[in-house]
Amino acid sequence: MANSRFEYVKSFEQPDVLLPNTWIVVRIDGRGFHKLSDRYGFVKPNDRRALDLMNAAAVEVMKELPDLCVAYGVSDEYSFVFHPSCQLFERRNGKLVTTIVSTFTAHYIYLWNTYFPDTPLQPPYLPSFDGRAVIYPTTGILRDYMSWRQVDCHINNLYNTTFWAMVQQGGINNTDAELELKGTVSSDKNEILFSRYGINYNNEDEMYKKGSVVYRQYQLEEPKSKPASGHEDESTPISEKQPSKSQQEKLRKLRRKAQVVVEHVDIIKDDFWERRPWILSNKPGKLPAEADV
Amino acid sequence: MANSRFEYVKSFEQPDVLLPNTWIVVRIDGRGFHKLSDRYGFVKPNDRRALDLMNAAAVEVMKELPDLCVAYGVSDEYSFVFHPSCQLFERRNGKLVTTIVSTFTAHYIYLWNTYFPDTPLQPPYLPSFDGRAVIYPTTGILRDYMSWRQVDCHINNLYNTTFWAMVQQGGINNTDAELELKGTVSSDKNEILFSRYGINYNNEDEMYKKGSVVYRQYQLEEPKSKPASGHEDESTPISEKQPSKSQQEKLRKLRRKAQVVVEHVDIIKDDFWERRPWILSNKPGKLPAEADV
Amino acid sequence: MANSRFEYVKSFEQPDVLLPNTWIVVRIDGRGFHKLSDRYGFVKPNDRRALDLMNAAAVEVMKELPDLCVAYGVSDEYSFVFHPSCQLFERRNGKLVTTIVSTFTAHYIYLWNTYFPDTPLQPPYLPSFDGRAVIYPTTGILRDYMSWRQVDCHINNLYNTTFWAMVQQGGINNTDAELELKGTVSSDKNEILFSRYGINYNNEDEMYKKGSVVYRQYQLEEPKSKPASGHEDESTPISEKQPSKSQQEKLRKLRRKAQVVVEHVDIIKDDFWERRPWILSNKPGKLPAEADV
Amino acid sequence: MANSRFEYVKSFEQPDVLLPNTWIVVRIDGRGFHKLSDRYGFVKPNDRRALDLMNAAAVEVMKELPDLCVAYGVSDEYSFVFHPSCQLFERRNGKLVTTIVSTFTAHYIYLWNTYFPDTPLQPPYLPSFDGRAVIYPTTGILRDYMSWRQVDCHINNLYNTTFWAMVQQGGINNTDAELELKGTVSSDKNEILFSRYGINYNNEDEMYKKGSVVYRQYQLEEPKSKPASGHEDESTPISEKQPSKSQQEKLRKLRRKAQVVVEHVDIIKDDFWERRPWILSNKPGKLPAEADV
C-alpha cells in the first residue's frame, strides 16, 4: 500500500535553518511560574531548592548536548548558547529549541523529588517551559546579551529582596510596598534594606545576586594584557572554521570529558571570558587533571 | 541601574507568527527512541505500556490546551491540531511548539512509573521529544495530513508485525528477515503472517493497526446524506470567524467540560469526521449528559 | 583557478518559498508618487494619462507572465494574483516579486513617452515601484482582498474628487478643505459635490470610481443559480491539482492566446467572478472566437 | 463607507525585517539575458555598451540610495551592499530589494538609447531584472562574498574570451569549442589564447577581467602597517553604532556630496579596502576637494 497519495502534505513543511556563522541563544522560560510557585510554596524572594533544580536540569542539558558552549540561568529562565560554528541538527531552529526545552523539562520533572522531597508534584499542574532561539552576529553582541540577562537578574533581585523584606519583615502589605518602591533607584533600595531591616545587600547569596553560569571547566588561563576580544576569529572565513562531521564528533568527545560546573560570578566584565577563552573560541582547553601533571 | 545599555539585544528577536486562518499541526517525535526502546526493554513490535503512556501524555496536553481540536498518535510520534481560528499565543510558532513539547514531556516523565512500574528511568537517559509546526491552508489538506499519518501507521505496523513474527517466532535473524521483506507488498506480508505463523493481521490490536486519535467527546451526530466537506466555513471571511478574546475564553471553558477520549478508528474515510463535526468546525457539540436529558 | 574557497558564502542564502496551495498576491506601489505627480504635473484628482500608463504596463506584465490570473489597479498601485496551483519560480517569494516589479517598471518607463508625449522624463527623477507578496489561504479571503482594494479605491476617489472640487472650483485652500472634510461620511461628500459644484458623483468616470481589473478574456458564462463559491476546488488534494511541468507549459500557451482586457467594473459582488469562472478556477475558458463558431 | 469589513486581510502580511547588525547584499540579475543579448546583438564575449549601461544604471542607484556603501557588477548582474548599521526601510527585505530592482530597471530602460543609439528596444522584449537579499554576519564574510563575485568574473571571462576566440577567430563551431575547453585549467586557456590567436589575456580590458566596483570617492588613505581588518567595529555594541534618524539623514547628505565612481580593480586583496576605509566603516572620508586645500 503506497503512501504517495497523501505524501504531498510534506511539501508544506518549511525550512527554518538559522543563518550560518552566528551565535545561537536558546532561552527557555517557565510557563506560569508565578502561579506555580504559589502552588508549590516556593520561598520568596528566592527559593534555593527551585534554583538548584533549575541548575541541575541545565547541567544535564549541557552534558547531553556537548555542542553547547555556556548557559546562564536566573529565576525560572535559562539561556543556552551555541557557537557560530555549530552545525547540530543542521542549525534547524525548531529542532534545536524543542530538543533543549524537552531535555530540560524531562530532567526538571525527574529531579523534582530530589530537590522538593516534601512537596510532591500535583498533576495536572506540572512545571513546563517554553523557549525560543535568537541569533547574534558578533561576539560583542553575544556578550551584551549575557550582560543583559545578568543586569536583569541584579535589578530584579534587588527589587524582590527589598519588596519581600518590607512585606515579610516590615509587615507592609504588597500594594503599599509596591507603591513605595515605585521610582526608587538602587541606592534607595539598598538604603531601605540596610536602615530598616539590617540587611546588607552585598552579603546576599551570590547565586541570587549574580545568577548561575554553567560551562565546561578547563584550566583557567591568565588574562592577556590586551583584552581578548574574541573577535579575531570572525575575520577567518567560516569555510575554514566549520569543522567536518568527524571533527565535530571528536570535539564532542573532548567536551564530554570536561566537568560541567555552575558558578555565580560576574559575566559582564572581561575577566570571566578572558580566563576561560575556550567558551567563546569553542576550542577545548586543558583539562585540570592534565594541568596538574 | 538601568538596563537600557544592553536592551538593544532584544531587537534581534524575530517574529514567527503563523499565517492566519490556516490549520496548525504540531508534530512531536521521540528523540532516539530506537536506542531508548532497547534500553528500557520495549516489547516488539508494539509495547502497549509505551503506547498507553504516549496516549496518557497526549490526553493531558489536550486538557491543558483546550484550543486543540484533535490529536493523532502512532509509535513515538504525536500530531496536535489547532483550528484555523486559533489565536493562542498570537499563533507564534515557537511558543506553540515548545509549549506542547514541554507539556507532553513533563507528563510523559511524570507518568512513566505508572506505566512502567518495574522499569525505573535511568538518568541521564531520559526520554525527550522534538517537535515542529506545519500549517495547512484547507480542511481537505488537513484531512490528507491525518490520512498520511494513519496510512504510515498501517504500513509500518504491518511491516513490523511481519518482521518480528519472522524473527521471534520463525527464528530468522534480523538481516535475513529484512532481506526477505524487501519489495513485498501488503498481501505478501499478510500471507507470510497467516501461512507461516497463523496470524490473521485483521485480528491484531486496533491500537496497533489504526493508531490513536484523541479528541473531546460530544454526542455523535448522524452523517449527512451529502458528505460534509468541512469546507463551507472557508468562504466565511476570517474576520467574522475570529472569536474575540472573551469568546475564546468562553469556548475554552466549554471545551474543558468535554471528556477527552482516545480511540483507535479509521480517520481516513469521511465517517469519523461527519459524526464528529465539532472537530473541524471548532464549535463544541452537545455534551453526552445534555443529550440524555 | 577554483572558486571553491569563497563559494561557502552561498550557504547564507535563505529559502523563501511561499506556502503551497495558497493564493499569491504581489502588490506594487509607486515610490514617492506624491512628489513625482507634482514634478510631472499630474492632473488632480485623477490623471487619465498616468492611469492609462499604469494599465498599459500591467497588461504587459499579464502578457509576459501567463501564470497570472488577474490584476487590479488603482492610483499608483497594482495587485497581481497567482493561483494556488502556481509553480512559477518554485513559488520563490523574492523571484516572483522582483520579476513583477522589474517588468512593470521596464514597461512603465518605456511607455512613458506614449502617454506623456509632452512631458519627458527628467532623470534622475524616474518613476519606480516597490512591491511585496502576501499569501491567502482561501478563495474567500482572496476575494476579500480584492474587495478591500476596490473599497479603498472608492473611498479615496470620493474624498479626492470632493477635495479637489472644493480647491479647484471652490477656491478653498487645501488646509480648509481638509478640515471641512474631516469626519464627513459618503453622503456628505456626495452632497457637497452636487449642491455646491453640480457634480453627480455617479457620473464620474468608471475607471476613477472602480479602478481597473485586468484579466484574460474568454466567452462570458451564465451565472449559476447557486453562487459559484470557487471553493469546491479546495477539497481536492493539491497533489491532484498541481499540474505537471508539461501541463503548466501547455496551460501557459493556452493563456497566451487569450486577449488581456482592462475593465472598470464591480469586483466585490459575485457577478463578476461567476461570469468569468476561469479567473478563480485557473482553467482557461472558451476563446470568444471559438464561441462565435 | 467604512473599509473595516475587509481590512482584516492586512493581517496576512508577514514581517520580513533582516537581522540587525549584518551586512545586506542585494544582488540583481538580468532575466533571460542570454536570449536578450542575441535579440539585441550584444558583442561576444563582452559588449562594452551593455556593460557601460549596467554601470550607468548602478551609479544612479548608488546616488538615489546614499545608504549604499559599495556595489560590484559583472556581466548582467550587480551586487549592492548596505552596511550593518543600515536602517533604511527598517531593513525590510522586500522593500530594499524591490526598490533597488525597480530603480535599476528604470534607469537601465531610460538610458538604453544613450548606450545603444542604433538598437532601439523592441517591446514587449524589454530587459528586466530579478533580485534577492542575503545577509552576512561579519566583515570577513562580506569581503569573501565580494571576492567570490570577482573570482567568478575572472573564471567566466577567461573562459568566454577563449571560447569566442576559438569560434570567431578560429572558425571552430560552438560545440567543438565547448568540448575542447572542458576540463582545461586557467593556464591551458591562456596558452590557447596566446599560441593560437596571439592574445595576451593580461592585456584584455580591465573592466572585462575585473568587473566594476562602484563607490563614493573620498581622499585615498595610506594603508596601515597592520592590515585594517574592518572588524574592530564589531566589538562595539550596535546600540552605540546605530545612528539616530537625524544622524542618518546627516550622513546621507554628506554622502550625496561625494562623487560616485566606477573602477575596475582588484577587490580581493586588502589594498583596495585599506585605502578606502570609509566603505566598510561607513564613516564618510575627506572629500578630494577638502583634501586639496
mmCIF file of N, CA, C and O in Angstrom, chain D residues 173-238:
data_model
loop_
_atom_site.group_PDB
_atom_site.id
_atom_site.type_symbol
_atom_site.label_atom_id
_atom_site.label_comp_id
_atom_site.label_asym_id
_atom_site.label_seq_id
_atom_site.Cartn_x
_atom_site.Cartn_y
_atom_site.Cartn_z
ATOM 1 N N ASN D 173 33.253 25.426 -34.406
ATOM 2 C CA ASN D 173 31.850 25.605 -34.024
ATOM 3 C C ASN D 173 31.687 25.515 -32.498
ATOM 4 O O ASN D 173 32.555 24.998 -31.790
ATOM 5 N N ASN D 174 30.557 26.036 -32.039
ATOM 6 C CA ASN D 174 30.335 26.168 -30.594
ATOM 7 C C ASN D 174 30.544 24.861 -29.831
ATOM 8 O O ASN D 174 31.206 24.824 -28.796
ATOM 9 N N THR D 175 29.963 23.796 -30.343
ATOM 10 C CA THR D 175 30.032 22.513 -29.647
ATOM 11 C C THR D 175 31.463 22.025 -29.512
ATOM 12 O O THR D 175 31.877 21.565 -28.438
ATOM 13 N N ASP D 176 32.218 22.130 -30.598
ATOM 14 C CA ASP D 176 33.598 21.665 -30.551
ATOM 15 C C ASP D 176 34.435 22.516 -29.595
ATOM 16 O O ASP D 176 35.271 21.992 -28.852
ATOM 17 N N ALA D 177 34.172 23.806 -29.619
ATOM 18 C CA ALA D 177 34.928 24.689 -28.724
ATOM 19 C C ALA D 177 34.635 24.323 -27.272
ATOM 20 O O ALA D 177 35.549 24.203 -26.438
ATOM 21 N N GLU D 178 33.357 24.126 -26.986
ATOM 22 C CA GLU D 178 32.951 23.748 -25.632
ATOM 23 C C GLU D 178 33.638 22.458 -25.194
ATOM 24 O O GLU D 178 34.147 22.343 -24.086
ATOM 25 N N LEU D 179 33.620 21.506 -26.121
ATOM 26 C CA LEU D 179 34.210 20.204 -25.841
ATOM 27 C C LEU D 179 35.698 20.314 -25.536
ATOM 28 O O LEU D 179 36.201 19.709 -24.586
ATOM 29 N N GLU D 180 36.384 21.112 -26.340
ATOM 30 C CA GLU D 180 37.830 21.224 -26.166
ATOM 31 C C GLU D 180 38.178 21.924 -24.852
ATOM 32 O O GLU D 180 39.185 21.606 -24.216
ATOM 33 N N LEU D 181 37.313 22.847 -24.440
ATOM 34 C CA LEU D 181 37.615 23.609 -23.219
ATOM 35 C C LEU D 181 37.269 22.846 -21.941
ATOM 36 O O LEU D 181 37.724 23.196 -20.851
ATOM 37 N N LYS D 182 36.486 21.805 -22.121
ATOM 38 C CA LYS D 182 36.066 21.038 -20.950
ATOM 39 C C LYS D 182 37.285 20.485 -20.214
ATOM 40 O O LYS D 182 38.128 19.814 -20.817
ATOM 41 N N GLY D 183 37.366 20.760 -18.947
ATOM 42 C CA GLY D 183 38.444 20.196 -18.156
ATOM 43 C C GLY D 183 39.739 20.986 -18.188
ATOM 44 O O GLY D 183 40.686 20.659 -17.474
ATOM 45 N N THR D 184 39.809 22.034 -19.019
ATOM 46 C CA THR D 184 41.034 22.830 -19.043
ATOM 47 C C THR D 184 41.131 23.713 -17.805
ATOM 48 O O THR D 184 40.115 24.078 -17.208
ATOM 49 N N VAL D 185 42.363 24.045 -17.438
ATOM 50 C CA VAL D 185 42.574 24.979 -16.336
ATOM 51 C C VAL D 185 42.993 26.330 -16.908
ATOM 52 O O VAL D 185 43.145 26.482 -18.138
ATOM 53 N N SER D 186 43.175 27.307 -16.030
ATOM 54 C CA SER D 186 43.480 28.671 -16.476
ATOM 55 C C SER D 186 44.679 28.700 -17.427
ATOM 56 O O SER D 186 44.633 29.329 -18.489
ATOM 57 N N SER D 187 45.743 28.032 -17.047
ATOM 58 C CA SER D 187 46.962 28.108 -17.863
ATOM 59 C C SER D 187 46.714 27.547 -19.265
ATOM 60 O O SER D 187 47.245 28.058 -20.248
ATOM 61 N N ASP D 188 45.873 26.517 -19.358
ATOM 62 C CA ASP D 188 45.541 25.967 -20.684
ATOM 63 C C ASP D 188 44.861 27.028 -21.535
ATOM 64 O O ASP D 188 45.178 27.188 -22.720
ATOM 65 N N LYS D 189 43.936 27.728 -20.926
ATOM 66 C CA LYS D 189 43.196 28.729 -21.702
ATOM 67 C C LYS D 189 44.104 29.883 -22.104
ATOM 68 O O LYS D 189 44.060 30.364 -23.237
ATOM 69 N N ASN D 190 44.944 30.333 -21.175
ATOM 70 C CA ASN D 190 45.917 31.374 -21.520
ATOM 71 C C ASN D 190 46.778 30.937 -22.705
ATOM 72 O O ASN D 190 47.064 31.726 -23.606
ATOM 73 N N GLU D 191 47.181 29.699 -22.675
ATOM 74 C CA GLU D 191 48.045 29.147 -23.723
ATOM 75 C C GLU D 191 47.322 29.121 -25.066
ATOM 76 O O GLU D 191 47.872 29.536 -26.101
ATOM 77 N N ILE D 192 46.076 28.635 -25.049
ATOM 78 C CA ILE D 192 45.290 28.606 -26.294
ATOM 79 C C ILE D 192 45.177 30.013 -26.874
ATOM 80 O O ILE D 192 45.404 30.238 -28.072
ATOM 81 N N LEU D 193 44.836 30.971 -26.018
ATOM 82 C CA LEU D 193 44.666 32.348 -26.470
ATOM 83 C C LEU D 193 45.950 32.879 -27.110
ATOM 84 O O LEU D 193 45.926 33.473 -28.185
ATOM 85 N N PHE D 194 47.063 32.631 -26.421
ATOM 86 C CA PHE D 194 48.312 33.231 -26.858
ATOM 87 C C PHE D 194 48.886 32.524 -28.089
ATOM 88 O O PHE D 194 49.197 33.154 -29.099
ATOM 89 N N SER D 195 48.974 31.203 -28.011
ATOM 90 C CA SER D 195 49.658 30.472 -29.084
ATOM 91 C C SER D 195 48.822 30.442 -30.354
ATOM 92 O O SER D 195 49.349 30.569 -31.453
ATOM 93 N N ARG D 196 47.503 30.301 -30.197
ATOM 94 C CA ARG D 196 46.698 30.179 -31.412
ATOM 95 C C ARG D 196 46.262 31.528 -31.974
ATOM 96 O O ARG D 196 46.170 31.707 -33.172
ATOM 97 N N TYR D 197 45.920 32.445 -31.060
ATOM 98 C CA TYR D 197 45.277 33.670 -31.554
ATOM 99 C C TYR D 197 46.071 34.928 -31.220
ATOM 100 O O TYR D 197 45.606 36.047 -31.451
ATOM 101 N N GLY D 198 47.272 34.725 -30.663
ATOM 102 C CA GLY D 198 48.126 35.872 -30.364
ATOM 103 C C GLY D 198 47.543 36.833 -29.344
ATOM 104 O O GLY D 198 47.863 38.020 -29.316
ATOM 105 N N ILE D 199 46.635 36.303 -28.500
ATOM 106 C CA ILE D 199 46.008 37.169 -27.492
ATOM 107 C C ILE D 199 46.690 36.977 -26.145
ATOM 108 O O ILE D 199 46.757 35.858 -25.634
ATOM 109 N N ASN D 200 47.227 38.066 -25.583
ATOM 110 C CA ASN D 200 47.752 38.014 -24.224
ATOM 111 C C ASN D 200 46.615 38.418 -23.285
ATOM 112 O O ASN D 200 46.211 39.579 -23.250
ATOM 113 N N TYR D 201 46.097 37.456 -22.526
ATOM 114 C CA TYR D 201 44.903 37.731 -21.702
ATOM 115 C C TYR D 201 45.128 38.911 -20.759
ATOM 116 O O TYR D 201 44.213 39.672 -20.472
ATOM 117 N N ASN D 202 46.369 39.061 -20.302
ATOM 118 C CA ASN D 202 46.665 40.172 -19.390
ATOM 119 C C ASN D 202 46.366 41.527 -20.009
ATOM 120 O O ASN D 202 46.130 42.502 -19.299
ATOM 121 N N ASN D 203 46.415 41.591 -21.324
ATOM 122 C CA ASN D 203 46.168 42.870 -21.983
ATOM 123 C C ASN D 203 44.686 43.138 -22.242
ATOM 124 O O ASN D 203 44.326 44.187 -22.770
ATOM 125 N N GLU D 204 43.870 42.196 -21.901
ATOM 126 C CA GLU D 204 42.432 42.411 -22.083
ATOM 127 C C GLU D 204 41.961 43.578 -21.210
ATOM 128 O O GLU D 204 42.604 43.924 -20.221
ATOM 129 N N ASP D 205 40.847 44.117 -21.561
ATOM 130 C CA ASP D 205 40.285 45.264 -20.858
ATOM 131 C C ASP D 205 40.073 44.941 -19.367
ATOM 132 O O ASP D 205 39.539 43.885 -19.011
ATOM 133 N N GLU D 206 40.501 45.864 -18.528
ATOM 134 C CA GLU D 206 40.370 45.643 -17.086
ATOM 135 C C GLU D 206 38.907 45.442 -16.673
ATOM 136 O O GLU D 206 38.599 44.657 -15.783
ATOM 137 N N MET D 207 38.021 46.171 -17.326
ATOM 138 C CA MET D 207 36.604 46.019 -16.982
ATOM 139 C C MET D 207 36.134 44.588 -17.209
ATOM 140 O O MET D 207 35.364 44.052 -16.418
ATOM 141 N N TYR D 208 36.636 43.981 -18.273
ATOM 142 C CA TYR D 208 36.203 42.609 -18.560
ATOM 143 C C TYR D 208 36.819 41.626 -17.568
ATOM 144 O O TYR D 208 36.191 40.653 -17.160
ATOM 145 N N LYS D 209 38.077 41.898 -17.203
ATOM 146 C CA LYS D 209 38.783 40.952 -16.324
ATOM 147 C C LYS D 209 38.418 41.116 -14.857
ATOM 148 O O LYS D 209 38.413 40.158 -14.090
ATOM 149 N N LYS D 210 38.143 42.351 -14.452
ATOM 150 C CA LYS D 210 37.952 42.621 -13.024
ATOM 151 C C LYS D 210 36.506 42.952 -12.642
ATOM 152 O O LYS D 210 36.178 43.036 -11.459
ATOM 153 N N GLY D 211 35.667 43.188 -13.621
ATOM 154 C CA GLY D 211 34.339 43.679 -13.290
ATOM 155 C C GLY D 211 34.402 45.139 -12.877
ATOM 156 O O GLY D 211 35.457 45.794 -13.036
ATOM 157 N N SER D 212 33.292 45.638 -12.305
ATOM 158 C CA SER D 212 33.213 47.062 -11.982
ATOM 159 C C SER D 212 32.814 47.259 -10.525
ATOM 160 O O SER D 212 31.807 46.714 -10.076
ATOM 161 N N VAL D 213 33.607 48.042 -9.828
ATOM 162 C CA VAL D 213 33.261 48.349 -8.443
ATOM 163 C C VAL D 213 32.854 49.824 -8.370
ATOM 164 O O VAL D 213 33.505 50.688 -8.960
ATOM 165 N N VAL D 214 31.747 50.074 -7.713
ATOM 166 C CA VAL D 214 31.156 51.403 -7.677
ATOM 167 C C VAL D 214 31.106 51.877 -6.232
ATOM 168 O O VAL D 214 30.633 51.136 -5.367
ATOM 169 N N TYR D 215 31.600 53.058 -5.974
ATOM 170 C CA TYR D 215 31.585 53.549 -4.591
ATOM 171 C C TYR D 215 31.720 55.067 -4.583
ATOM 172 O O TYR D 215 31.967 55.687 -5.613
ATOM 173 N N ARG D 216 31.560 55.647 -3.403
ATOM 174 C CA ARG D 216 31.738 57.094 -3.264
ATOM 175 C C ARG D 216 33.209 57.407 -3.060
ATOM 176 O O ARG D 216 33.868 56.790 -2.242
ATOM 177 N N GLN D 217 33.678 58.396 -3.802
ATOM 178 C CA GLN D 217 35.108 58.688 -3.755
ATOM 179 C C GLN D 217 35.429 59.746 -2.693
ATOM 180 O O GLN D 217 34.815 60.812 -2.664
ATOM 181 N N TYR D 218 36.356 59.402 -1.846
ATOM 182 C CA TYR D 218 36.946 60.391 -0.936
ATOM 183 C C TYR D 218 38.452 60.309 -1.130
ATOM 184 O O TYR D 218 38.948 59.501 -1.933
ATOM 185 N N GLN D 219 39.168 61.109 -0.372
ATOM 186 C CA GLN D 219 40.629 61.088 -0.493
ATOM 187 C C GLN D 219 41.170 59.727 -0.035
ATOM 188 O O GLN D 219 40.896 59.285 1.086
ATOM 189 N N LEU D 220 41.964 59.101 -0.887
ATOM 190 C CA LEU D 220 42.528 57.797 -0.531
ATOM 191 C C LEU D 220 43.415 57.935 0.702
ATOM 192 O O LEU D 220 44.050 58.961 0.913
ATOM 193 N N GLU D 221 43.438 56.853 1.502
ATOM 194 C CA GLU D 221 44.292 56.878 2.690
ATOM 195 C C GLU D 221 45.464 55.935 2.518
ATOM 196 O O GLU D 221 45.429 55.016 1.700
ATOM 197 N N GLU D 222 46.504 56.208 3.322
ATOM 198 C CA GLU D 222 47.658 55.310 3.284
ATOM 199 C C GLU D 222 47.292 53.996 3.959
ATOM 200 O O GLU D 222 46.711 54.018 5.042
ATOM 201 N N PRO D 223 47.630 52.898 3.342
ATOM 202 C CA PRO D 223 47.378 51.617 4.022
ATOM 203 C C PRO D 223 48.175 51.580 5.314
ATOM 204 O O PRO D 223 49.313 52.045 5.367
ATOM 205 N N LYS D 224 47.558 51.055 6.364
ATOM 206 C CA LYS D 224 48.254 50.955 7.637
ATOM 207 C C LYS D 224 49.230 49.799 7.598
ATOM 208 O O LYS D 224 49.044 48.837 6.849
ATOM 209 N N SER D 225 50.224 49.874 8.459
ATOM 210 C CA SER D 225 51.198 48.775 8.504
ATOM 211 C C SER D 225 50.471 47.477 8.819
ATOM 212 O O SER D 225 50.608 46.482 8.141
ATOM 213 N N LYS D 226 49.649 47.532 9.871
ATOM 214 C CA LYS D 226 48.843 46.346 10.190
ATOM 215 C C LYS D 226 47.544 46.454 9.382
ATOM 216 O O LYS D 226 46.863 47.479 9.430
ATOM 217 N N PRO D 227 47.247 45.434 8.618
ATOM 218 C CA PRO D 227 46.042 45.496 7.771
ATOM 219 C C PRO D 227 44.804 45.841 8.595
ATOM 220 O O PRO D 227 44.551 45.219 9.619
ATOM 221 N N ALA D 228 44.079 46.847 8.119
ATOM 222 C CA ALA D 228 42.811 47.176 8.779
ATOM 223 C C ALA D 228 41.825 46.051 8.536
ATOM 224 O O ALA D 228 41.504 45.758 7.391
ATOM 225 N N SER D 229 41.397 45.434 9.592
ATOM 226 C CA SER D 229 40.524 44.268 9.389
ATOM 227 C C SER D 229 39.079 44.679 9.193
ATOM 228 O O SER D 229 38.272 43.926 8.699
ATOM 229 N N GLY D 230 38.778 45.898 9.575
ATOM 230 C CA GLY D 230 37.379 46.305 9.482
ATOM 231 C C GLY D 230 36.536 45.613 10.539
ATOM 232 O O GLY D 230 35.325 45.721 10.555
ATOM 233 N N HIS D 231 37.193 44.913 11.426
ATOM 234 C CA HIS D 231 36.435 44.102 12.384
ATOM 235 C C HIS D 231 36.341 44.748 13.746
ATOM 236 O O HIS D 231 35.545 44.347 14.562
ATOM 237 N N GLU D 232 37.190 45.698 13.981
ATOM 238 C CA GLU D 232 37.194 46.288 15.310
ATOM 239 C C GLU D 232 35.805 46.837 15.664
ATOM 240 O O GLU D 232 35.388 46.805 16.800
ATOM 241 N N ASP D 233 35.142 47.323 14.619
ATOM 242 C CA ASP D 233 33.809 47.866 14.843
ATOM 243 C C ASP D 233 32.889 46.883 15.548
ATOM 244 O O ASP D 233 32.011 47.265 16.305
ATOM 245 N N GLU D 234 33.086 45.638 15.231
ATOM 246 C CA GLU D 234 32.082 44.666 15.629
ATOM 247 C C GLU D 234 32.040 44.403 17.125
ATOM 248 O O GLU D 234 31.093 43.804 17.623
ATOM 249 N N SER D 235 33.093 44.826 17.810
ATOM 250 C CA SER D 235 33.035 44.648 19.256
ATOM 251 C C SER D 235 32.179 45.748 19.892
ATOM 252 O O SER D 235 31.710 45.609 21.000
ATOM 253 N N THR D 236 31.990 46.823 19.150
ATOM 254 C CA THR D 236 31.163 47.905 19.656
ATOM 255 C C THR D 236 29.706 47.483 19.607
ATOM 256 O O THR D 236 29.235 47.054 18.571
ATOM 257 N N PRO D 237 29.006 47.606 20.721
ATOM 258 C CA PRO D 237 27.593 47.223 20.668
ATOM 259 C C PRO D 237 26.873 48.040 19.610
ATOM 260 O O PRO D 237 27.140 49.236 19.449
ATOM 261 N N ILE D 238 25.988 47.372 18.912
ATOM 262 C CA ILE D 238 25.269 48.031 17.834
ATOM 263 C C ILE D 238 24.475 49.221 18.360
ATOM 264 O O ILE D 238 24.224 50.179 17.658
#
